[in-house]
Structure formats: structure tokens, C-alpha cells
PDB file of C-alpha atoms in Angstrom:
ATOM      1  CA  MET A   1      11.931-140.127-113.483  1.00 68.00           C
ATOM      2  CA  SER A   2      12.821-140.629-117.054  1.00 75.00           C
ATOM      3  CA  ASP A   3      10.247-140.557-119.666  1.00 85.00           C
ATOM      4  CA  LYS A   4       9.600-142.948-122.404  1.00 82.00           C
ATOM      5  CA  ARG A   5       9.462-140.044-124.963  1.00 83.00           C
ATOM      6  CA  ASP A   6      12.747-138.365-123.967  1.00 90.00           C
ATOM      7  CA  PRO A   7      15.597-138.367-126.658  1.00 91.00           C
ATOM      8  CA  PRO A   8      18.250-141.397-126.339  1.00 92.00           C
ATOM      9  CA  PRO A   9      20.986-140.378-124.112  1.00 93.00           C
ATOM     10  CA  PHE A  10      23.674-137.790-125.748  1.00 96.00           C
ATOM     11  CA  TYR A  11      26.170-139.383-123.825  1.00 97.00           C
ATOM     12  CA  GLU A  12      26.625-142.494-122.812  1.00 96.00           C
ATOM     13  CA  ARG A  13      28.341-141.652-119.255  1.00 97.00           C
ATOM     14  CA  HIS A  14      28.869-137.959-118.291  1.00 98.00           C
ATOM     15  CA  VAL A  15      31.188-137.536-115.496  1.00 98.00           C
ATOM     16  CA  PHE A  16      31.587-133.951-113.546  1.00 97.00           C
ATOM     17  CA  PHE A  17      34.425-133.016-111.746  1.00 96.00           C
ATOM     18  CA  CYS A  18      34.610-130.582-109.328  1.00 95.00           C
ATOM     19  CA  THR A  19      37.179-127.942-109.928  1.00 93.00           C
ATOM     20  CA  ASN A  20      36.153-125.091-107.531  1.00 90.00           C
ATOM     21  CA  GLU A  21      38.379-123.312-105.649  1.00 90.00           C
ATOM     22  CA  ARG A  22      38.067-121.325-102.294  1.00 91.00           C
ATOM     23  CA  PRO A  23      40.262-118.940-100.786  1.00 91.00           C
ATOM     24  CA  GLU A  24      43.093-120.605 -98.610  1.00 90.00           C
ATOM     25  CA  GLY A  25      42.032-121.412 -94.644  1.00 90.00           C
ATOM     26  CA  HIS A  26      38.155-121.677 -95.665  1.00 92.00           C
ATOM     27  CA  PRO A  27      36.678-124.576 -93.268  1.00 91.00           C
ATOM     28  CA  ARG A  28      35.130-126.430 -95.827  1.00 92.00           C
ATOM     29  CA  GLY A  29      38.354-126.595 -98.024  1.00 91.00           C
ATOM     30  CA  CYS A  30      37.974-127.075-101.754  1.00 92.00           C
ATOM     31  CA  CYS A  31      38.668-129.350-104.509  1.00 92.00           C
ATOM     32  CA  LYS A  32      40.903-127.558-106.400  1.00 92.00           C
ATOM     33  CA  SER A  33      43.125-127.457-103.381  1.00 89.00           C
ATOM     34  CA  LYS A  34      42.791-131.426-103.438  1.00 92.00           C
ATOM     35  CA  ASP A  35      44.560-131.455-106.882  1.00 90.00           C
ATOM     36  CA  SER A  36      41.073-131.847-108.758  1.00 93.00           C
ATOM     37  CA  ILE A  37      41.755-129.897-112.107  1.00 93.00           C
ATOM     38  CA  ARG A  38      45.144-132.254-112.401  1.00 96.00           C
ATOM     39  CA  LEU A  39      43.464-135.277-111.910  1.00 96.00           C
ATOM     40  CA  ARG A  40      40.295-134.152-114.074  1.00 96.00           C
ATOM     41  CA  ASP A  41      42.825-133.829-117.104  1.00 97.00           C
ATOM     42  CA  TYR A  42      44.378-137.086-115.977  1.00 97.00           C
ATOM     43  CA  MET A  43      40.907-138.876-116.334  1.00 97.00           C
ATOM     44  CA  LYS A  44      40.204-136.687-119.745  1.00 97.00           C
ATOM     45  CA  ALA A  45      43.280-138.043-121.054  1.00 97.00           C
ATOM     46  CA  ARG A  46      42.898-141.299-120.277  1.00 97.00           C
ATOM     47  CA  ALA A  47      39.037-141.758-121.212  1.00 97.00           C
ATOM     48  CA  LYS A  48      40.308-140.369-124.671  1.00 96.00           C
ATOM     49  CA  GLU A  49      42.954-143.212-124.621  1.00 96.00           C
ATOM     50  CA  ALA A  50      40.531-145.959-123.880  1.00 96.00           C
ATOM     51  CA  GLY A  51      38.631-144.763-127.109  1.00 96.00           C
ATOM     52  CA  LEU A  52      35.373-143.838-124.792  1.00 96.00           C
ATOM     53  CA  ASP A  53      33.858-141.189-127.100  1.00 90.00           C
ATOM     54  CA  ARG A  54      29.986-141.477-126.097  1.00 94.00           C
ATOM     55  CA  LEU A  55      31.557-140.221-122.506  1.00 97.00           C
ATOM     56  CA  ARG A  56      32.360-136.451-121.281  1.00 97.00           C
ATOM     57  CA  ILE A  57      34.669-135.627-118.561  1.00 97.00           C
ATOM     58  CA  ASN A  58      33.365-132.585-117.533  1.00 96.00           C
ATOM     59  CA  ALA A  59      34.800-129.423-115.124  1.00 95.00           C
ATOM     60  CA  ALA A  60      32.124-128.033-112.711  1.00 96.00           C
ATOM     61  CA  GLY A  61      31.563-125.935-109.816  1.00 95.00           C
ATOM     62  CA  CYS A  62      31.050-126.596-106.414  1.00 95.00           C
ATOM     63  CA  LEU A  63      29.309-130.010-105.862  1.00 96.00           C
ATOM     64  CA  ASP A  64      28.742-129.318-102.165  1.00 95.00           C
ATOM     65  CA  ARG A  65      30.669-132.439-100.916  1.00 95.00           C
ATOM     66  CA  CYS A  66      33.731-130.462-100.342  1.00 92.00           C
ATOM     67  CA  GLU A  67      34.788-132.436 -97.154  1.00 92.00           C
ATOM     68  CA  LEU A  68      34.897-135.618 -99.208  1.00 94.00           C
ATOM     69  CA  GLY A  69      36.795-134.125-102.147  1.00 90.00           C
ATOM     70  CA  PRO A  70      38.445-134.438-104.647  1.00 96.00           C
ATOM     71  CA  SER A  71      34.513-135.172-105.742  1.00 96.00           C
ATOM     72  CA  LEU A  72      33.337-136.336-109.108  1.00 97.00           C
ATOM     73  CA  VAL A  73      29.679-138.028-109.842  1.00 98.00           C
ATOM     74  CA  ILE A  74      29.012-139.900-112.722  1.00 98.00           C
ATOM     75  CA  TYR A  75      25.977-139.958-114.500  1.00 97.00           C
ATOM     76  CA  PRO A  76      23.182-141.280-115.370  1.00 96.00           C
ATOM     77  CA  GLU A  77      23.963-143.751-112.674  1.00 95.00           C
ATOM     78  CA  GLY A  78      24.511-141.152-110.046  1.00 96.00           C
ATOM     79  CA  VAL A  79      27.883-142.806-108.463  1.00 97.00           C
ATOM     80  CA  TRP A  80      30.409-140.188-106.461  1.00 97.00           C
ATOM     81  CA  TYR A  81      33.918-140.836-106.153  1.00 98.00           C
ATOM     82  CA  SER A  82      36.875-139.422-104.179  1.00 97.00           C
ATOM     83  CA  PRO A  83      39.762-140.024-106.413  1.00 97.00           C
ATOM     84  CA  LYS A  84      43.449-138.479-104.469  1.00 96.00           C
ATOM     85  CA  THR A  85      46.036-139.994-107.249  1.00 97.00           C
ATOM     86  CA  LYS A  86      46.600-140.832-110.817  1.00 97.00           C
ATOM     87  CA  GLU A  87      46.339-144.539-110.094  1.00 98.00           C
ATOM     88  CA  ASP A  88      42.761-144.179-108.453  1.00 98.00           C
ATOM     89  CA  VAL A  89      41.538-142.206-111.633  1.00 98.00           C
ATOM     90  CA  ASP A  90      43.154-145.319-113.738  1.00 98.00           C
ATOM     91  CA  GLU A  91      41.253-147.430-111.559  1.00 98.00           C
ATOM     92  CA  ILE A  92      37.433-145.434-112.115  1.00 98.00           C
ATOM     93  CA  VAL A  93      38.450-145.292-115.893  1.00 98.00           C
ATOM     94  CA  ALA A  94      39.356-148.965-115.969  1.00 97.00           C
ATOM     95  CA  THR A  95      36.560-150.431-114.158  1.00 97.00           C
ATOM     96  CA  HIS A  96      33.984-148.048-113.696  1.00 98.00           C
ATOM     97  CA  LEU A  97      34.254-146.200-117.312  1.00 97.00           C
ATOM     98  CA  VAL A  98      35.319-148.901-119.815  1.00 97.00           C
ATOM     99  CA  LYS A  99      33.488-152.056-117.935  1.00 96.00           C
ATOM    100  CA  GLY A 100      30.459-150.753-116.225  1.00 96.00           C
ATOM    101  CA  GLY A 101      31.616-152.041-112.741  1.00 97.00           C
ATOM    102  CA  ARG A 102      32.116-150.486-109.414  1.00 97.00           C
ATOM    103  CA  VAL A 103      35.422-148.992-107.211  1.00 97.00           C
ATOM    104  CA  SER A 104      34.013-149.706-103.787  1.00 95.00           C
ATOM    105  CA  ARG A 105      36.876-148.410-101.879  1.00 96.00           C
ATOM    106  CA  LEU A 106      36.952-144.659-103.564  1.00 97.00           C
ATOM    107  CA  MET A 107      32.983-144.559-103.483  1.00 97.00           C
ATOM    108  CA  MET A 108      31.516-141.603-101.510  1.00 96.00           C
ATOM    109  CA  PRO A 109      29.298-142.852 -98.620  1.00 89.00           C
ATOM    110  CA  ALA A 110      25.265-142.376 -99.468  1.00 83.00           C
ATOM    111  CA  LYS A 111      25.534-139.400 -97.167  1.00 75.00           C
TER     112      LYS A 111
ATOM    113  CA  MET B   1      23.993-148.916-116.143  1.00 68.00           C
ATOM    114  CA  SER B   2      23.001-148.449-112.514  1.00 75.00           C
ATOM    115  CA  ASP B   3      23.669-151.016-109.804  1.00 85.00           C
ATOM    116  CA  LYS B   4      21.154-152.469-107.257  1.00 82.00           C
ATOM    117  CA  ARG B   5      24.368-152.013-104.883  1.00 84.00           C
ATOM    118  CA  ASP B   6      24.843-148.222-105.323  1.00 90.00           C
ATOM    119  CA  PRO B   7      24.030-145.943-102.740  1.00 91.00           C
ATOM    120  CA  PRO B   8      20.476-143.833-102.828  1.00 92.00           C
ATOM    121  CA  PRO B   9      20.902-140.841-104.942  1.00 93.00           C
ATOM    122  CA  PHE B  10      22.671-137.930-103.376  1.00 96.00           C
ATOM    123  CA  TYR B  11      20.448-135.255-105.084  1.00 97.00           C
ATOM    124  CA  GLU B  12      16.893-136.219-106.242  1.00 96.00           C
ATOM    125  CA  ARG B  13      17.617-134.005-109.839  1.00 97.00           C
ATOM    126  CA  HIS B  14      21.195-132.600-110.162  1.00 98.00           C
ATOM    127  CA  VAL B  15      21.237-129.770-113.164  1.00 98.00           C
ATOM    128  CA  PHE B  16      24.346-128.452-115.145  1.00 97.00           C
ATOM    129  CA  PHE B  17      24.215-125.143-116.680  1.00 96.00           C
ATOM    130  CA  CYS B  18      27.085-124.391-118.793  1.00 95.00           C
ATOM    131  CA  THR B  19      28.878-121.308-118.120  1.00 92.00           C
ATOM    132  CA  ASN B  20      31.904-121.368-120.286  1.00 91.00           C
ATOM    133  CA  GLU B  21      33.326-118.343-121.480  1.00 90.00           C
ATOM    134  CA  ARG B  22      35.057-118.438-125.203  1.00 91.00           C
ATOM    135  CA  PRO B  23      36.915-115.333-126.711  1.00 92.00           C
ATOM    136  CA  GLU B  24      34.583-113.055-129.090  1.00 90.00           C
ATOM    137  CA  GLY B  25      34.496-113.840-132.454  1.00 90.00           C
ATOM    138  CA  HIS B  26      34.985-118.197-131.480  1.00 92.00           C
ATOM    139  CA  PRO B  27      33.199-119.828-134.594  1.00 91.00           C
ATOM    140  CA  ARG B  28      31.161-121.645-132.115  1.00 92.00           C
ATOM    141  CA  GLY B  29      30.279-119.458-129.598  1.00 91.00           C
ATOM    142  CA  CYS B  30      29.714-119.912-125.862  1.00 92.00           C
ATOM    143  CA  CYS B  31      27.090-120.000-123.314  1.00 92.00           C
ATOM    144  CA  LYS B  32      28.464-117.130-121.261  1.00 92.00           C
ATOM    145  CA  SER B  33      27.732-114.645-124.109  1.00 89.00           C
ATOM    146  CA  LYS B  34      24.405-116.340-124.073  1.00 92.00           C
ATOM    147  CA  ASP B  35      23.693-115.016-120.681  1.00 91.00           C
ATOM    148  CA  SER B  36      24.028-118.174-118.977  1.00 93.00           C
ATOM    149  CA  ILE B  37      25.291-117.007-115.794  1.00 93.00           C
ATOM    150  CA  ARG B  38      22.451-115.180-115.259  1.00 96.00           C
ATOM    151  CA  LEU B  39      19.960-117.613-116.156  1.00 96.00           C
ATOM    152  CA  ARG B  40      21.832-120.017-113.926  1.00 96.00           C
ATOM    153  CA  ASP B  41      21.311-117.734-111.037  1.00 97.00           C
ATOM    154  CA  TYR B  42      17.902-117.074-111.754  1.00 97.00           C
ATOM    155  CA  MET B  43      17.152-120.856-112.009  1.00 97.00           C
ATOM    156  CA  LYS B  44      18.872-121.163-108.824  1.00 97.00           C
ATOM    157  CA  ALA B  45      16.673-118.929-107.071  1.00 97.00           C
ATOM    158  CA  ARG B  46      13.484-119.941-108.306  1.00 97.00           C
ATOM    159  CA  ALA B  47      14.128-123.570-107.653  1.00 97.00           C
ATOM    160  CA  LYS B  48      14.957-122.480-103.808  1.00 96.00           C
ATOM    161  CA  GLU B  49      11.706-120.511-103.810  1.00 96.00           C
ATOM    162  CA  ALA B  50      10.130-123.837-105.019  1.00 96.00           C
ATOM    163  CA  GLY B  51      11.433-125.602-101.823  1.00 96.00           C
ATOM    164  CA  LEU B  52      13.442-128.159-103.928  1.00 96.00           C
ATOM    165  CA  ASP B  53      15.982-129.028-101.374  1.00 90.00           C
ATOM    166  CA  ARG B  54      17.100-132.438-102.748  1.00 94.00           C
ATOM    167  CA  LEU B  55      17.977-130.911-106.251  1.00 97.00           C
ATOM    168  CA  ARG B  56      21.270-128.900-107.206  1.00 97.00           C
ATOM    169  CA  ILE B  57      21.719-126.305-109.795  1.00 97.00           C
ATOM    170  CA  ASN B  58      25.457-126.162-110.988  1.00 96.00           C
ATOM    171  CA  ALA B  59      27.561-124.704-112.950  1.00 95.00           C
ATOM    172  CA  ALA B  60      29.735-126.450-115.425  1.00 96.00           C
ATOM    173  CA  GLY B  61      32.181-125.990-118.288  1.00 95.00           C
ATOM    174  CA  CYS B  62      31.722-126.996-121.653  1.00 95.00           C
ATOM    175  CA  LEU B  63      28.798-128.853-122.418  1.00 96.00           C
ATOM    176  CA  ASP B  64      29.904-129.167-125.926  1.00 95.00           C
ATOM    177  CA  ARG B  65      26.513-128.291-127.221  1.00 94.00           C
ATOM    178  CA  CYS B  66      27.546-124.447-127.732  1.00 92.00           C
ATOM    179  CA  GLU B  67      25.356-123.999-131.155  1.00 92.00           C
ATOM    180  CA  LEU B  68      22.356-125.077-129.078  1.00 94.00           C
ATOM    181  CA  GLY B  69      23.141-123.129-125.850  1.00 90.00           C
ATOM    182  CA  PRO B  70      22.164-121.712-123.388  1.00 96.00           C
ATOM    183  CA  SER B  71      22.688-125.174-122.739  1.00 96.00           C
ATOM    184  CA  LEU B  72      21.716-127.547-119.518  1.00 97.00           C
ATOM    185  CA  VAL B  73      21.354-130.809-118.656  1.00 98.00           C
ATOM    186  CA  ILE B  74      19.277-132.621-116.032  1.00 98.00           C
ATOM    187  CA  TYR B  75      20.467-135.908-114.473  1.00 97.00           C
ATOM    188  CA  PRO B  76      19.669-138.552-113.950  1.00 96.00           C
ATOM    189  CA  GLU B  77      17.294-138.421-116.989  1.00 95.00           C
ATOM    190  CA  GLY B  78      19.661-136.681-119.062  1.00 96.00           C
ATOM    191  CA  VAL B  79      17.365-133.938-120.608  1.00 97.00           C
ATOM    192  CA  TRP B  80      18.697-131.416-122.198  1.00 97.00           C
ATOM    193  CA  TYR B  81      17.394-127.605-122.604  1.00 98.00           C
ATOM    194  CA  SER B  82      18.486-124.507-124.177  1.00 97.00           C
ATOM    195  CA  PRO B  83      16.384-121.645-122.152  1.00 97.00           C
ATOM    196  CA  LYS B  84      17.129-118.534-123.788  1.00 96.00           C
ATOM    197  CA  THR B  85      15.036-116.303-121.110  1.00 97.00           C
ATOM    198  CA  LYS B  86      13.744-115.692-117.442  1.00 97.00           C
ATOM    199  CA  GLU B  87      10.323-117.155-118.488  1.00 98.00           C
ATOM    200  CA  ASP B  88      11.969-120.051-119.919  1.00 98.00           C
ATOM    201  CA  VAL B  89      13.684-121.164-116.967  1.00 98.00           C
ATOM    202  CA  ASP B  90      10.449-120.404-115.013  1.00 98.00           C
ATOM    203  CA  GLU B  91       8.741-122.961-117.136  1.00 98.00           C
ATOM    204  CA  ILE B  92      11.548-125.636-116.874  1.00 98.00           C
ATOM    205  CA  VAL B  93      11.242-125.409-112.870  1.00 98.00           C
ATOM    206  CA  ALA B  94       7.534-125.423-112.327  1.00 97.00           C
ATOM    207  CA  THR B  95       7.226-128.166-115.003  1.00 97.00           C
ATOM    208  CA  HIS B  96      10.182-129.995-115.035  1.00 98.00           C
ATOM    209  CA  LEU B  97      11.835-129.734-111.380  1.00 97.00           C
ATOM    210  CA  VAL B  98       8.737-129.279-109.681  1.00 97.00           C
ATOM    211  CA  LYS B  99       6.234-131.962-111.363  1.00 96.00           C
ATOM    212  CA  GLY B 100       9.004-134.048-113.465  1.00 96.00           C
ATOM    213  CA  GLY B 101       6.953-133.098-116.669  1.00 97.00           C
ATOM    214  CA  ARG B 102       8.874-132.004-119.802  1.00 97.00           C
ATOM    215  CA  VAL B 103       8.997-128.894-121.791  1.00 97.00           C
ATOM    216  CA  SER B 104       9.243-130.315-125.215  1.00 96.00           C
ATOM    217  CA  ARG B 105       9.389-126.467-127.020  1.00 96.00           C
ATOM    218  CA  LEU B 106      12.865-126.300-125.101  1.00 97.00           C
ATOM    219  CA  MET B 107      14.165-129.322-125.370  1.00 97.00           C
ATOM    220  CA  MET B 108      17.203-129.962-127.541  1.00 96.00           C
ATOM    221  CA  PRO B 109      17.110-132.368-130.123  1.00 89.00           C
ATOM    222  CA  ALA B 110      18.430-136.059-130.088  1.00 84.00           C
ATOM    223  CA  LYS B 111      21.549-135.046-131.754  1.00 75.00           C
TER     224      LYS B 111
END
């Protein structure tokens, strides 16, 4: 899918954190009701503290994996996580964003 | 950066279209004032018509390339475009999203 003529990556890693809101009682729920805005702000602050300046922690609209949320995806590797707490975010920052590893227990299933 | 143990990609391609709004007169401008919401809706409709069902056209918060906007980035390849018109969007859909090619004239510079 990549092309050897493409420019170098603008960000080394680009994280998209769903902050979508649905009305209360919606059958699919939404990431905002699962604290995604607070968790995204927390990840942004921790990544900054870790000196990860070639990375961006972005807000995003609905990523369509609502039932598994709060949802985030990390590109270019395309790895999806479901962090429920600040401690989960700490682990993703330390293991995946800093070291390039994986936090298996928080990864979403393939489908 | 990818790991051979990672699950297969959930989306074949994932497009993030900045729809961020800043107050009028802000020195960096914003993508919303450059018609990004209409262009994103248009891309979503065209991609659907083209039968691209393993692709998602997402809204995103500020991608921090405001001066070059309207901004979008396509992952996993990490290619950035600046489509100003519906015709530009048509060309990105037909050439990049359908055929996997590149629309050089609309690609953002490396830095």
C-alpha cells in the first residue's frame, strides 16, 4: 500500500482516540460516555511528558467499534486498543508508544 | 513498526479528514472554514458509491497542518492531501482510494 515515492512520515505515530457522543440510551453506546475525552487528554499529557514529539494524539469522530470502546487506533501499524482507565493509558504509552511493543491484554480482537 | 503478531487491519484504508473549527481571525486558520465538513461528507458518499466497504472516512480534530488545509491523511500509508474542491476529492477517490495510486498535485509537502 505504501509507495517508495511517498514523502517520509509526518508523524512517527498517529493516535486517533474516539471522542464521539451519542444520545443517552442509544443501543451502540458511545466512547464519550466511557470517559474517552478525559482518557485522551491524559494520554496527550503523558506522551508529552515522555518527550514523544514526533507523535500526535488526535481526537476523532466515531471509529465504528463503539461496543468495544473507549476506542483508539495507532497508525501506521493499525493497532486498536480499548483503555478503560488511566492505568491502561499509562501502560499503552510506556509499552507501545515509547518502546514500540504491544499491550496484548488491551488490544481489540481482529473483528 | 508493525509486528507480525498484530491482528490483520480492521480497515484496508482509514482516512482522517480534519473538521476542526477555530474562531474567526485566528492566525492559523482552520479546516472547517475551508469547507472541510462538506468535502468530507462528499468523499464519504463517493467512497460508498465506489463500493469501498473496507475503508472508513473519519472526521478528526486538528491534525496540526492547518496552514495547508483542508487537511486529510490516509493510513496506513500516511499520505497527506489538501483537497480544495469536490473535483479534487473525486480525483483522490478514483486514483488513491480505488486504484492505490497517488495524486501528486494534491499531496502535501513532506514538512
